[in-house]
Amino acid sequence: MADLNDLIEDLDTPCDDKDIAEHETRYNEELSSKPVVSTQTQFGYAYVLVKSRYDNDIRKGIRLLEELCQSGVDQRDFVYFLAVGYYRLGDSRVAIKYCERILEMEPGNTQARQLIEVIKKKRKKDAMIGAAVLGGGAVAVTGGLLVAGAVIGAGIAALRRR
């Protein structure tokens, strides 16, 4: 189970802004000097973007990875990091879809299986937190109604004593 916890920590740890800036510079230099950016440069930039702390960066990284997949190169790494990007944006349905695509290519792929497990674990945790919040809200409303009822009752009793 430690491996799964390590994966969760890795998925949730953002990439350093300096790394993103370095990859962006390399990407833009290639973009301006060559007709096409190399697959390696585009993948490197996309990777750091999907690991960014900013949703807009993650979305940009997803677009770059989707371009790589549409270019006829459907490498497992591209698809895996598409899943990671969608996981980091909170879109578990799409993240699982990409993991399943990896498993179609490589049925025994451990990374994809573990990512699906992490996503399901997170869904379960989020559902439990949601239930607790709803339950707490119901208790607060009920408690508020009891307090309001007690205040109104005390007010009526005070008026009757006059």
JSON list of C-alpha atoms in Angstrom, two decimals:
[
{"chain": "A", "resi": 1, "resn": "MET", "atom": "CA", "xyz": [0.00, 0.00, 0.00]},
{"chain": "A", "resi": 2, "resn": "ALA", "atom": "CA", "xyz": [3.01, 2.27, 0.43]},
{"chain": "A", "resi": 3, "resn": "ASP", "atom": "CA", "xyz": [3.41, 2.31, -3.36]},
{"chain": "A", "resi": 4, "resn": "LEU", "atom": "CA", "xyz": [-0.12, 3.66, -3.75]},
{"chain": "A", "resi": 5, "resn": "ASN", "atom": "CA", "xyz": [0.50, 6.35, -1.13]},
{"chain": "A", "resi": 6, "resn": "ASP", "atom": "CA", "xyz": [3.74, 7.29, -2.92]},
{"chain": "A", "resi": 7, "resn": "LEU", "atom": "CA", "xyz": [1.79, 7.58, -6.18]},
{"chain": "A", "resi": 8, "resn": "ILE", "atom": "CA", "xyz": [-0.83, 9.80, -4.52]},
{"chain": "A", "resi": 9, "resn": "GLU", "atom": "CA", "xyz": [1.90, 12.03, -3.12]},
{"chain": "A", "resi": 10, "resn": "ASP", "atom": "CA", "xyz": [3.60, 12.22, -6.54]},
{"chain": "A", "resi": 11, "resn": "LEU", "atom": "CA", "xyz": [0.32, 13.02, -8.30]},
{"chain": "A", "resi": 12, "resn": "ASP", "atom": "CA", "xyz": [-0.55, 15.75, -5.82]},
{"chain": "A", "resi": 13, "resn": "THR", "atom": "CA", "xyz": [2.92, 17.35, -5.72]},
{"chain": "A", "resi": 14, "resn": "PRO", "atom": "CA", "xyz": [3.14, 20.19, -8.26]},
{"chain": "A", "resi": 15, "resn": "CYS", "atom": "CA", "xyz": [6.13, 20.73, -10.51]},
{"chain": "A", "resi": 16, "resn": "ASP", "atom": "CA", "xyz": [8.47, 23.59, -9.68]},
{"chain": "A", "resi": 17, "resn": "ASP", "atom": "CA", "xyz": [7.69, 26.83, -11.55]},
{"chain": "A", "resi": 18, "resn": "LYS", "atom": "CA", "xyz": [11.36, 27.04, -12.55]},
{"chain": "A", "resi": 19, "resn": "ASP", "atom": "CA", "xyz": [11.12, 23.65, -14.33]},
{"chain": "A", "resi": 20, "resn": "ILE", "atom": "CA", "xyz": [8.02, 24.82, -16.16]},
{"chain": "A", "resi": 21, "resn": "ALA", "atom": "CA", "xyz": [9.78, 28.03, -17.27]},
{"chain": "A", "resi": 22, "resn": "GLU", "atom": "CA", "xyz": [12.80, 26.07, -18.54]},
{"chain": "A", "resi": 23, "resn": "HIS", "atom": "CA", "xyz": [10.63, 23.69, -20.58]},
{"chain": "A", "resi": 24, "resn": "GLU", "atom": "CA", "xyz": [8.54, 26.58, -21.88]},
{"chain": "A", "resi": 25, "resn": "THR", "atom": "CA", "xyz": [11.68, 28.38, -23.08]},
{"chain": "A", "resi": 26, "resn": "ARG", "atom": "CA", "xyz": [12.95, 25.24, -24.82]},
{"chain": "A", "resi": 27, "resn": "TYR", "atom": "CA", "xyz": [9.52, 24.66, -26.41]},
{"chain": "A", "resi": 28, "resn": "ASN", "atom": "CA", "xyz": [9.22, 28.27, -27.64]},
{"chain": "A", "resi": 29, "resn": "GLU", "atom": "CA", "xyz": [12.77, 28.27, -29.02]},
{"chain": "A", "resi": 30, "resn": "GLU", "atom": "CA", "xyz": [12.02, 25.15, -31.07]},
{"chain": "A", "resi": 31, "resn": "LEU", "atom": "CA", "xyz": [8.66, 26.55, -32.12]},
{"chain": "A", "resi": 32, "resn": "SER", "atom": "CA", "xyz": [10.30, 29.69, -33.53]},
{"chain": "A", "resi": 33, "resn": "SER", "atom": "CA", "xyz": [13.31, 28.00, -35.15]},
{"chain": "A", "resi": 34, "resn": "LYS", "atom": "CA", "xyz": [11.86, 24.78, -36.61]},
{"chain": "A", "resi": 35, "resn": "PRO", "atom": "CA", "xyz": [8.78, 23.93, -38.63]},
{"chain": "A", "resi": 36, "resn": "VAL", "atom": "CA", "xyz": [7.67, 21.45, -35.97]},
{"chain": "A", "resi": 37, "resn": "VAL", "atom": "CA", "xyz": [8.52, 21.06, -32.29]},
{"chain": "A", "resi": 38, "resn": "SER", "atom": "CA", "xyz": [10.11, 17.69, -31.54]},
{"chain": "A", "resi": 39, "resn": "THR", "atom": "CA", "xyz": [7.99, 15.07, -29.83]},
{"chain": "A", "resi": 40, "resn": "GLN", "atom": "CA", "xyz": [10.47, 14.93, -26.96]},
{"chain": "A", "resi": 41, "resn": "THR", "atom": "CA", "xyz": [10.34, 18.70, -26.34]},
{"chain": "A", "resi": 42, "resn": "GLN", "atom": "CA", "xyz": [6.55, 18.84, -26.60]},
{"chain": "A", "resi": 43, "resn": "PHE", "atom": "CA", "xyz": [6.16, 15.88, -24.26]},
{"chain": "A", "resi": 44, "resn": "GLY", "atom": "CA", "xyz": [8.61, 17.36, -21.73]},
{"chain": "A", "resi": 45, "resn": "TYR", "atom": "CA", "xyz": [6.73, 20.65, -21.70]},
{"chain": "A", "resi": 46, "resn": "ALA", "atom": "CA", "xyz": [3.34, 18.92, -21.50]},
{"chain": "A", "resi": 47, "resn": "TYR", "atom": "CA", "xyz": [4.58, 16.77, -18.60]},
{"chain": "A", "resi": 48, "resn": "VAL", "atom": "CA", "xyz": [5.62, 19.72, -16.44]},
{"chain": "A", "resi": 49, "resn": "LEU", "atom": "CA", "xyz": [2.40, 21.56, -17.31]},
{"chain": "A", "resi": 50, "resn": "VAL", "atom": "CA", "xyz": [0.12, 18.71, -16.17]},
{"chain": "A", "resi": 51, "resn": "LYS", "atom": "CA", "xyz": [2.14, 18.67, -12.93]},
{"chain": "A", "resi": 52, "resn": "SER", "atom": "CA", "xyz": [1.67, 22.45, -12.44]},
{"chain": "A", "resi": 53, "resn": "ARG", "atom": "CA", "xyz": [-0.23, 23.93, -9.53]},
{"chain": "A", "resi": 54, "resn": "TYR", "atom": "CA", "xyz": [-2.32, 26.02, -11.96]},
{"chain": "A", "resi": 55, "resn": "ASP", "atom": "CA", "xyz": [-5.37, 24.62, -13.73]},
{"chain": "A", "resi": 56, "resn": "ASN", "atom": "CA", "xyz": [-4.72, 26.67, -16.88]},
{"chain": "A", "resi": 57, "resn": "ASP", "atom": "CA", "xyz": [-1.26, 25.14, -17.17]},
{"chain": "A", "resi": 58, "resn": "ILE", "atom": "CA", "xyz": [-2.71, 21.67, -16.69]},
{"chain": "A", "resi": 59, "resn": "ARG", "atom": "CA", "xyz": [-5.26, 22.33, -19.46]},
{"chain": "A", "resi": 60, "resn": "LYS", "atom": "CA", "xyz": [-2.47, 23.53, -21.77]},
{"chain": "A", "resi": 61, "resn": "GLY", "atom": "CA", "xyz": [-0.46, 20.40, -21.00]},
{"chain": "A", "resi": 62, "resn": "ILE", "atom": "CA", "xyz": [-3.49, 18.27, -21.82]},
{"chain": "A", "resi": 63, "resn": "ARG", "atom": "CA", "xyz": [-3.87, 20.04, -25.19]},
{"chain": "A", "resi": 64, "resn": "LEU", "atom": "CA", "xyz": [-0.21, 19.40, -26.01]},
{"chain": "A", "resi": 65, "resn": "LEU", "atom": "CA", "xyz": [-0.54, 15.73, -25.09]},
{"chain": "A", "resi": 66, "resn": "GLU", "atom": "CA", "xyz": [-3.73, 15.39, -27.16]},
{"chain": "A", "resi": 67, "resn": "GLU", "atom": "CA", "xyz": [-1.86, 16.89, -30.13]},
{"chain": "A", "resi": 68, "resn": "LEU", "atom": "CA", "xyz": [0.86, 14.27, -29.69]},
{"chain": "A", "resi": 69, "resn": "CYS", "atom": "CA", "xyz": [-1.75, 11.51, -29.65]},
{"chain": "A", "resi": 70, "resn": "GLN", "atom": "CA", "xyz": [-3.50, 12.93, -32.75]},
{"chain": "A", "resi": 71, "resn": "SER", "atom": "CA", "xyz": [-0.21, 12.98, -34.64]},
{"chain": "A", "resi": 72, "resn": "GLY", "atom": "CA", "xyz": [-0.49, 9.21, -34.88]},
{"chain": "A", "resi": 73, "resn": "VAL", "atom": "CA", "xyz": [1.81, 8.57, -31.96]},
{"chain": "A", "resi": 74, "resn": "ASP", "atom": "CA", "xyz": [-0.33, 7.05, -29.22]},
{"chain": "A", "resi": 75, "resn": "GLN", "atom": "CA", "xyz": [2.41, 6.25, -26.78]},
{"chain": "A", "resi": 76, "resn": "ARG", "atom": "CA", "xyz": [1.49, 4.94, -23.39]},
{"chain": "A", "resi": 77, "resn": "ASP", "atom": "CA", "xyz": [3.29, 7.83, -21.65]},
{"chain": "A", "resi": 78, "resn": "PHE", "atom": "CA", "xyz": [1.25, 10.43, -23.52]},
{"chain": "A", "resi": 79, "resn": "VAL", "atom": "CA", "xyz": [-1.99, 8.72, -22.60]},
{"chain": "A", "resi": 80, "resn": "TYR", "atom": "CA", "xyz": [-0.90, 8.16, -19.00]},
{"chain": "A", "resi": 81, "resn": "PHE", "atom": "CA", "xyz": [-0.13, 11.84, -18.48]},
{"chain": "A", "resi": 82, "resn": "LEU", "atom": "CA", "xyz": [-3.45, 12.77, -20.09]},
{"chain": "A", "resi": 83, "resn": "ALA", "atom": "CA", "xyz": [-5.01, 10.66, -17.33]},
{"chain": "A", "resi": 84, "resn": "VAL", "atom": "CA", "xyz": [-2.85, 12.42, -14.73]},
{"chain": "A", "resi": 85, "resn": "GLY", "atom": "CA", "xyz": [-3.87, 15.84, -16.07]},
{"chain": "A", "resi": 86, "resn": "TYR", "atom": "CA", "xyz": [-7.55, 15.04, -15.89]},
{"chain": "A", "resi": 87, "resn": "TYR", "atom": "CA", "xyz": [-7.09, 13.53, -12.42]},
{"chain": "A", "resi": 88, "resn": "ARG", "atom": "CA", "xyz": [-5.39, 16.75, -11.27]},
{"chain": "A", "resi": 89, "resn": "LEU", "atom": "CA", "xyz": [-8.30, 18.78, -12.68]},
{"chain": "A", "resi": 90, "resn": "GLY", "atom": "CA", "xyz": [-10.73, 16.58, -10.75]},
{"chain": "A", "resi": 91, "resn": "ASP", "atom": "CA", "xyz": [-12.27, 14.92, -13.83]},
{"chain": "A", "resi": 92, "resn": "SER", "atom": "CA", "xyz": [-11.99, 11.32, -12.68]},
{"chain": "A", "resi": 93, "resn": "ARG", "atom": "CA", "xyz": [-14.32, 9.98, -15.37]},
{"chain": "A", "resi": 94, "resn": "VAL", "atom": "CA", "xyz": [-12.04, 11.11, -18.20]},
{"chain": "A", "resi": 95, "resn": "ALA", "atom": "CA", "xyz": [-8.90, 10.12, -16.24]},
{"chain": "A", "resi": 96, "resn": "ILE", "atom": "CA", "xyz": [-10.24, 6.57, -15.90]},
{"chain": "A", "resi": 97, "resn": "LYS", "atom": "CA", "xyz": [-11.12, 6.53, -19.62]},
{"chain": "A", "resi": 98, "resn": "TYR", "atom": "CA", "xyz": [-7.48, 7.22, -20.47]},
{"chain": "A", "resi": 99, "resn": "CYS", "atom": "CA", "xyz": [-6.27, 4.59, -18.01]},
{"chain": "A", "resi": 100, "resn": "GLU", "atom": "CA", "xyz": [-8.57, 2.08, -19.67]},
{"chain": "A", "resi": 101, "resn": "ARG", "atom": "CA", "xyz": [-7.10, 3.06, -23.04]},
{"chain": "A", "resi": 102, "resn": "ILE", "atom": "CA", "xyz": [-3.63, 2.24, -21.69]},
{"chain": "A", "resi": 103, "resn": "LEU", "atom": "CA", "xyz": [-4.91, -1.12, -20.45]},
{"chain": "A", "resi": 104, "resn": "GLU", "atom": "CA", "xyz": [-6.22, -1.85, -23.96]},
{"chain": "A", "resi": 105, "resn": "MET", "atom": "CA", "xyz": [-2.67, -1.27, -25.27]},
{"chain": "A", "resi": 106, "resn": "GLU", "atom": "CA", "xyz": [-0.94, -3.00, -22.34]},
{"chain": "A", "resi": 107, "resn": "PRO", "atom": "CA", "xyz": [-3.35, -5.13, -20.28]},
{"chain": "A", "resi": 108, "resn": "GLY", "atom": "CA", "xyz": [-0.83, -5.66, -17.49]},
{"chain": "A", "resi": 109, "resn": "ASN", "atom": "CA", "xyz": [0.16, -1.99, -17.09]},
{"chain": "A", "resi": 110, "resn": "THR", "atom": "CA", "xyz": [0.68, -1.38, -13.37]},
{"chain": "A", "resi": 111, "resn": "GLN", "atom": "CA", "xyz": [0.74, 2.44, -13.61]},
{"chain": "A", "resi": 112, "resn": "ALA", "atom": "CA", "xyz": [-2.71, 2.58, -15.18]},
{"chain": "A", "resi": 113, "resn": "ARG", "atom": "CA", "xyz": [-4.15, 0.08, -12.69]},
{"chain": "A", "resi": 114, "resn": "GLN", "atom": "CA", "xyz": [-2.70, 2.01, -9.76]},
{"chain": "A", "resi": 115, "resn": "LEU", "atom": "CA", "xyz": [-3.98, 5.32, -11.08]},
{"chain": "A", "resi": 116, "resn": "ILE", "atom": "CA", "xyz": [-7.48, 3.86, -11.39]},
{"chain": "A", "resi": 117, "resn": "GLU", "atom": "CA", "xyz": [-7.17, 2.62, -7.80]},
{"chain": "A", "resi": 118, "resn": "VAL", "atom": "CA", "xyz": [-6.04, 6.09, -6.62]},
{"chain": "A", "resi": 119, "resn": "ILE", "atom": "CA", "xyz": [-8.95, 7.73, -8.45]},
{"chain": "A", "resi": 120, "resn": "LYS", "atom": "CA", "xyz": [-11.48, 5.33, -6.91]},
{"chain": "A", "resi": 121, "resn": "LYS", "atom": "CA", "xyz": [-9.95, 5.86, -3.47]},
{"chain": "A", "resi": 122, "resn": "LYS", "atom": "CA", "xyz": [-10.21, 9.64, -3.90]},
{"chain": "A", "resi": 123, "resn": "ARG", "atom": "CA", "xyz": [-13.82, 9.36, -5.09]},
{"chain": "A", "resi": 124, "resn": "LYS", "atom": "CA", "xyz": [-14.69, 7.31, -2.01]},
{"chain": "A", "resi": 125, "resn": "LYS", "atom": "CA", "xyz": [-12.94, 9.79, 0.28]},
{"chain": "A", "resi": 126, "resn": "ASP", "atom": "CA", "xyz": [-14.68, 12.75, -1.39]},
{"chain": "A", "resi": 127, "resn": "ALA", "atom": "CA", "xyz": [-18.03, 11.00, -1.06]},
{"chain": "A", "resi": 128, "resn": "MET", "atom": "CA", "xyz": [-17.43, 10.40, 2.65]},
{"chain": "A", "resi": 129, "resn": "ILE", "atom": "CA", "xyz": [-16.44, 14.05, 3.15]},
{"chain": "A", "resi": 130, "resn": "GLY", "atom": "CA", "xyz": [-19.53, 15.15, 1.24]},
{"chain": "A", "resi": 131, "resn": "ALA", "atom": "CA", "xyz": [-21.74, 12.94, 3.39]},
{"chain": "A", "resi": 132, "resn": "ALA", "atom": "CA", "xyz": [-20.13, 14.31, 6.54]},
{"chain": "A", "resi": 133, "resn": "VAL", "atom": "CA", "xyz": [-20.66, 17.89, 5.37]},
{"chain": "A", "resi": 134, "resn": "LEU", "atom": "CA", "xyz": [-24.28, 17.18, 4.53]},
{"chain": "A", "resi": 135, "resn": "GLY", "atom": "CA", "xyz": [-24.75, 15.38, 7.83]},
{"chain": "A", "resi": 136, "resn": "GLY", "atom": "CA", "xyz": [-23.10, 18.25, 9.70]},
{"chain": "A", "resi": 137, "resn": "GLY", "atom": "CA", "xyz": [-25.31, 20.71, 7.85]},
{"chain": "A", "resi": 138, "resn": "ALA", "atom": "CA", "xyz": [-28.41, 18.76, 8.82]},
{"chain": "A", "resi": 139, "resn": "VAL", "atom": "CA", "xyz": [-27.28, 18.72, 12.45]},
{"chain": "A", "resi": 140, "resn": "ALA", "atom": "CA", "xyz": [-26.62, 22.46, 12.32]},
{"chain": "A", "resi": 141, "resn": "VAL", "atom": "CA", "xyz": [-30.04, 23.15, 10.80]},
{"chain": "A", "resi": 142, "resn": "THR", "atom": "CA", "xyz": [-31.75, 20.88, 13.31]},
{"chain": "A", "resi": 143, "resn": "GLY", "atom": "CA", "xyz": [-29.77, 22.42, 16.16]},
{"chain": "A", "resi": 144, "resn": "GLY", "atom": "CA", "xyz": [-30.58, 25.89, 14.87]},
{"chain": "A", "resi": 145, "resn": "LEU", "atom": "CA", "xyz": [-34.27, 25.03, 14.75]},
{"chain": "A", "resi": 146, "resn": "LEU", "atom": "CA", "xyz": [-34.14, 23.70, 18.31]},
{"chain": "A", "resi": 147, "resn": "VAL", "atom": "CA", "xyz": [-32.43, 26.88, 19.52]},
{"chain": "A", "resi": 148, "resn": "ALA", "atom": "CA", "xyz": [-34.90, 29.04, 17.62]},
{"chain": "A", "resi": 149, "resn": "GLY", "atom": "CA", "xyz": [-37.77, 27.03, 19.06]},
{"chain": "A", "resi": 150, "resn": "ALA", "atom": "CA", "xyz": [-36.39, 27.43, 22.57]},
{"chain": "A", "resi": 151, "resn": "VAL", "atom": "CA", "xyz": [-35.96, 31.20, 22.12]},
{"chain": "A", "resi": 152, "resn": "ILE", "atom": "CA", "xyz": [-39.51, 31.58, 20.77]},
{"chain": "A", "resi": 153, "resn": "GLY", "atom": "CA", "xyz": [-40.87, 29.39, 23.59]},
{"chain": "A", "resi": 154, "resn": "ALA", "atom": "CA", "xyz": [-39.04, 31.47, 26.20]},
{"chain": "A", "resi": 155, "resn": "GLY", "atom": "CA", "xyz": [-40.39, 34.68, 24.64]},
{"chain": "A", "resi": 156, "resn": "ILE", "atom": "CA", "xyz": [-43.96, 33.40, 24.69]},
{"chain": "A", "resi": 157, "resn": "ALA", "atom": "CA", "xyz": [-43.58, 32.28, 28.31]},
{"chain": "A", "resi": 158, "resn": "ALA", "atom": "CA", "xyz": [-42.20, 35.73, 29.26]},
{"chain": "A", "resi": 159, "resn": "LEU", "atom": "CA", "xyz": [-45.17, 37.46, 27.56]},
{"chain": "A", "resi": 160, "resn": "ARG", "atom": "CA", "xyz": [-47.65, 35.26, 29.40]},
{"chain": "A", "resi": 161, "resn": "ARG", "atom": "CA", "xyz": [-46.11, 36.17, 32.76]},
{"chain": "A", "resi": 162, "resn": "ARG", "atom": "CA", "xyz": [-46.76, 39.84, 32.21]}
]
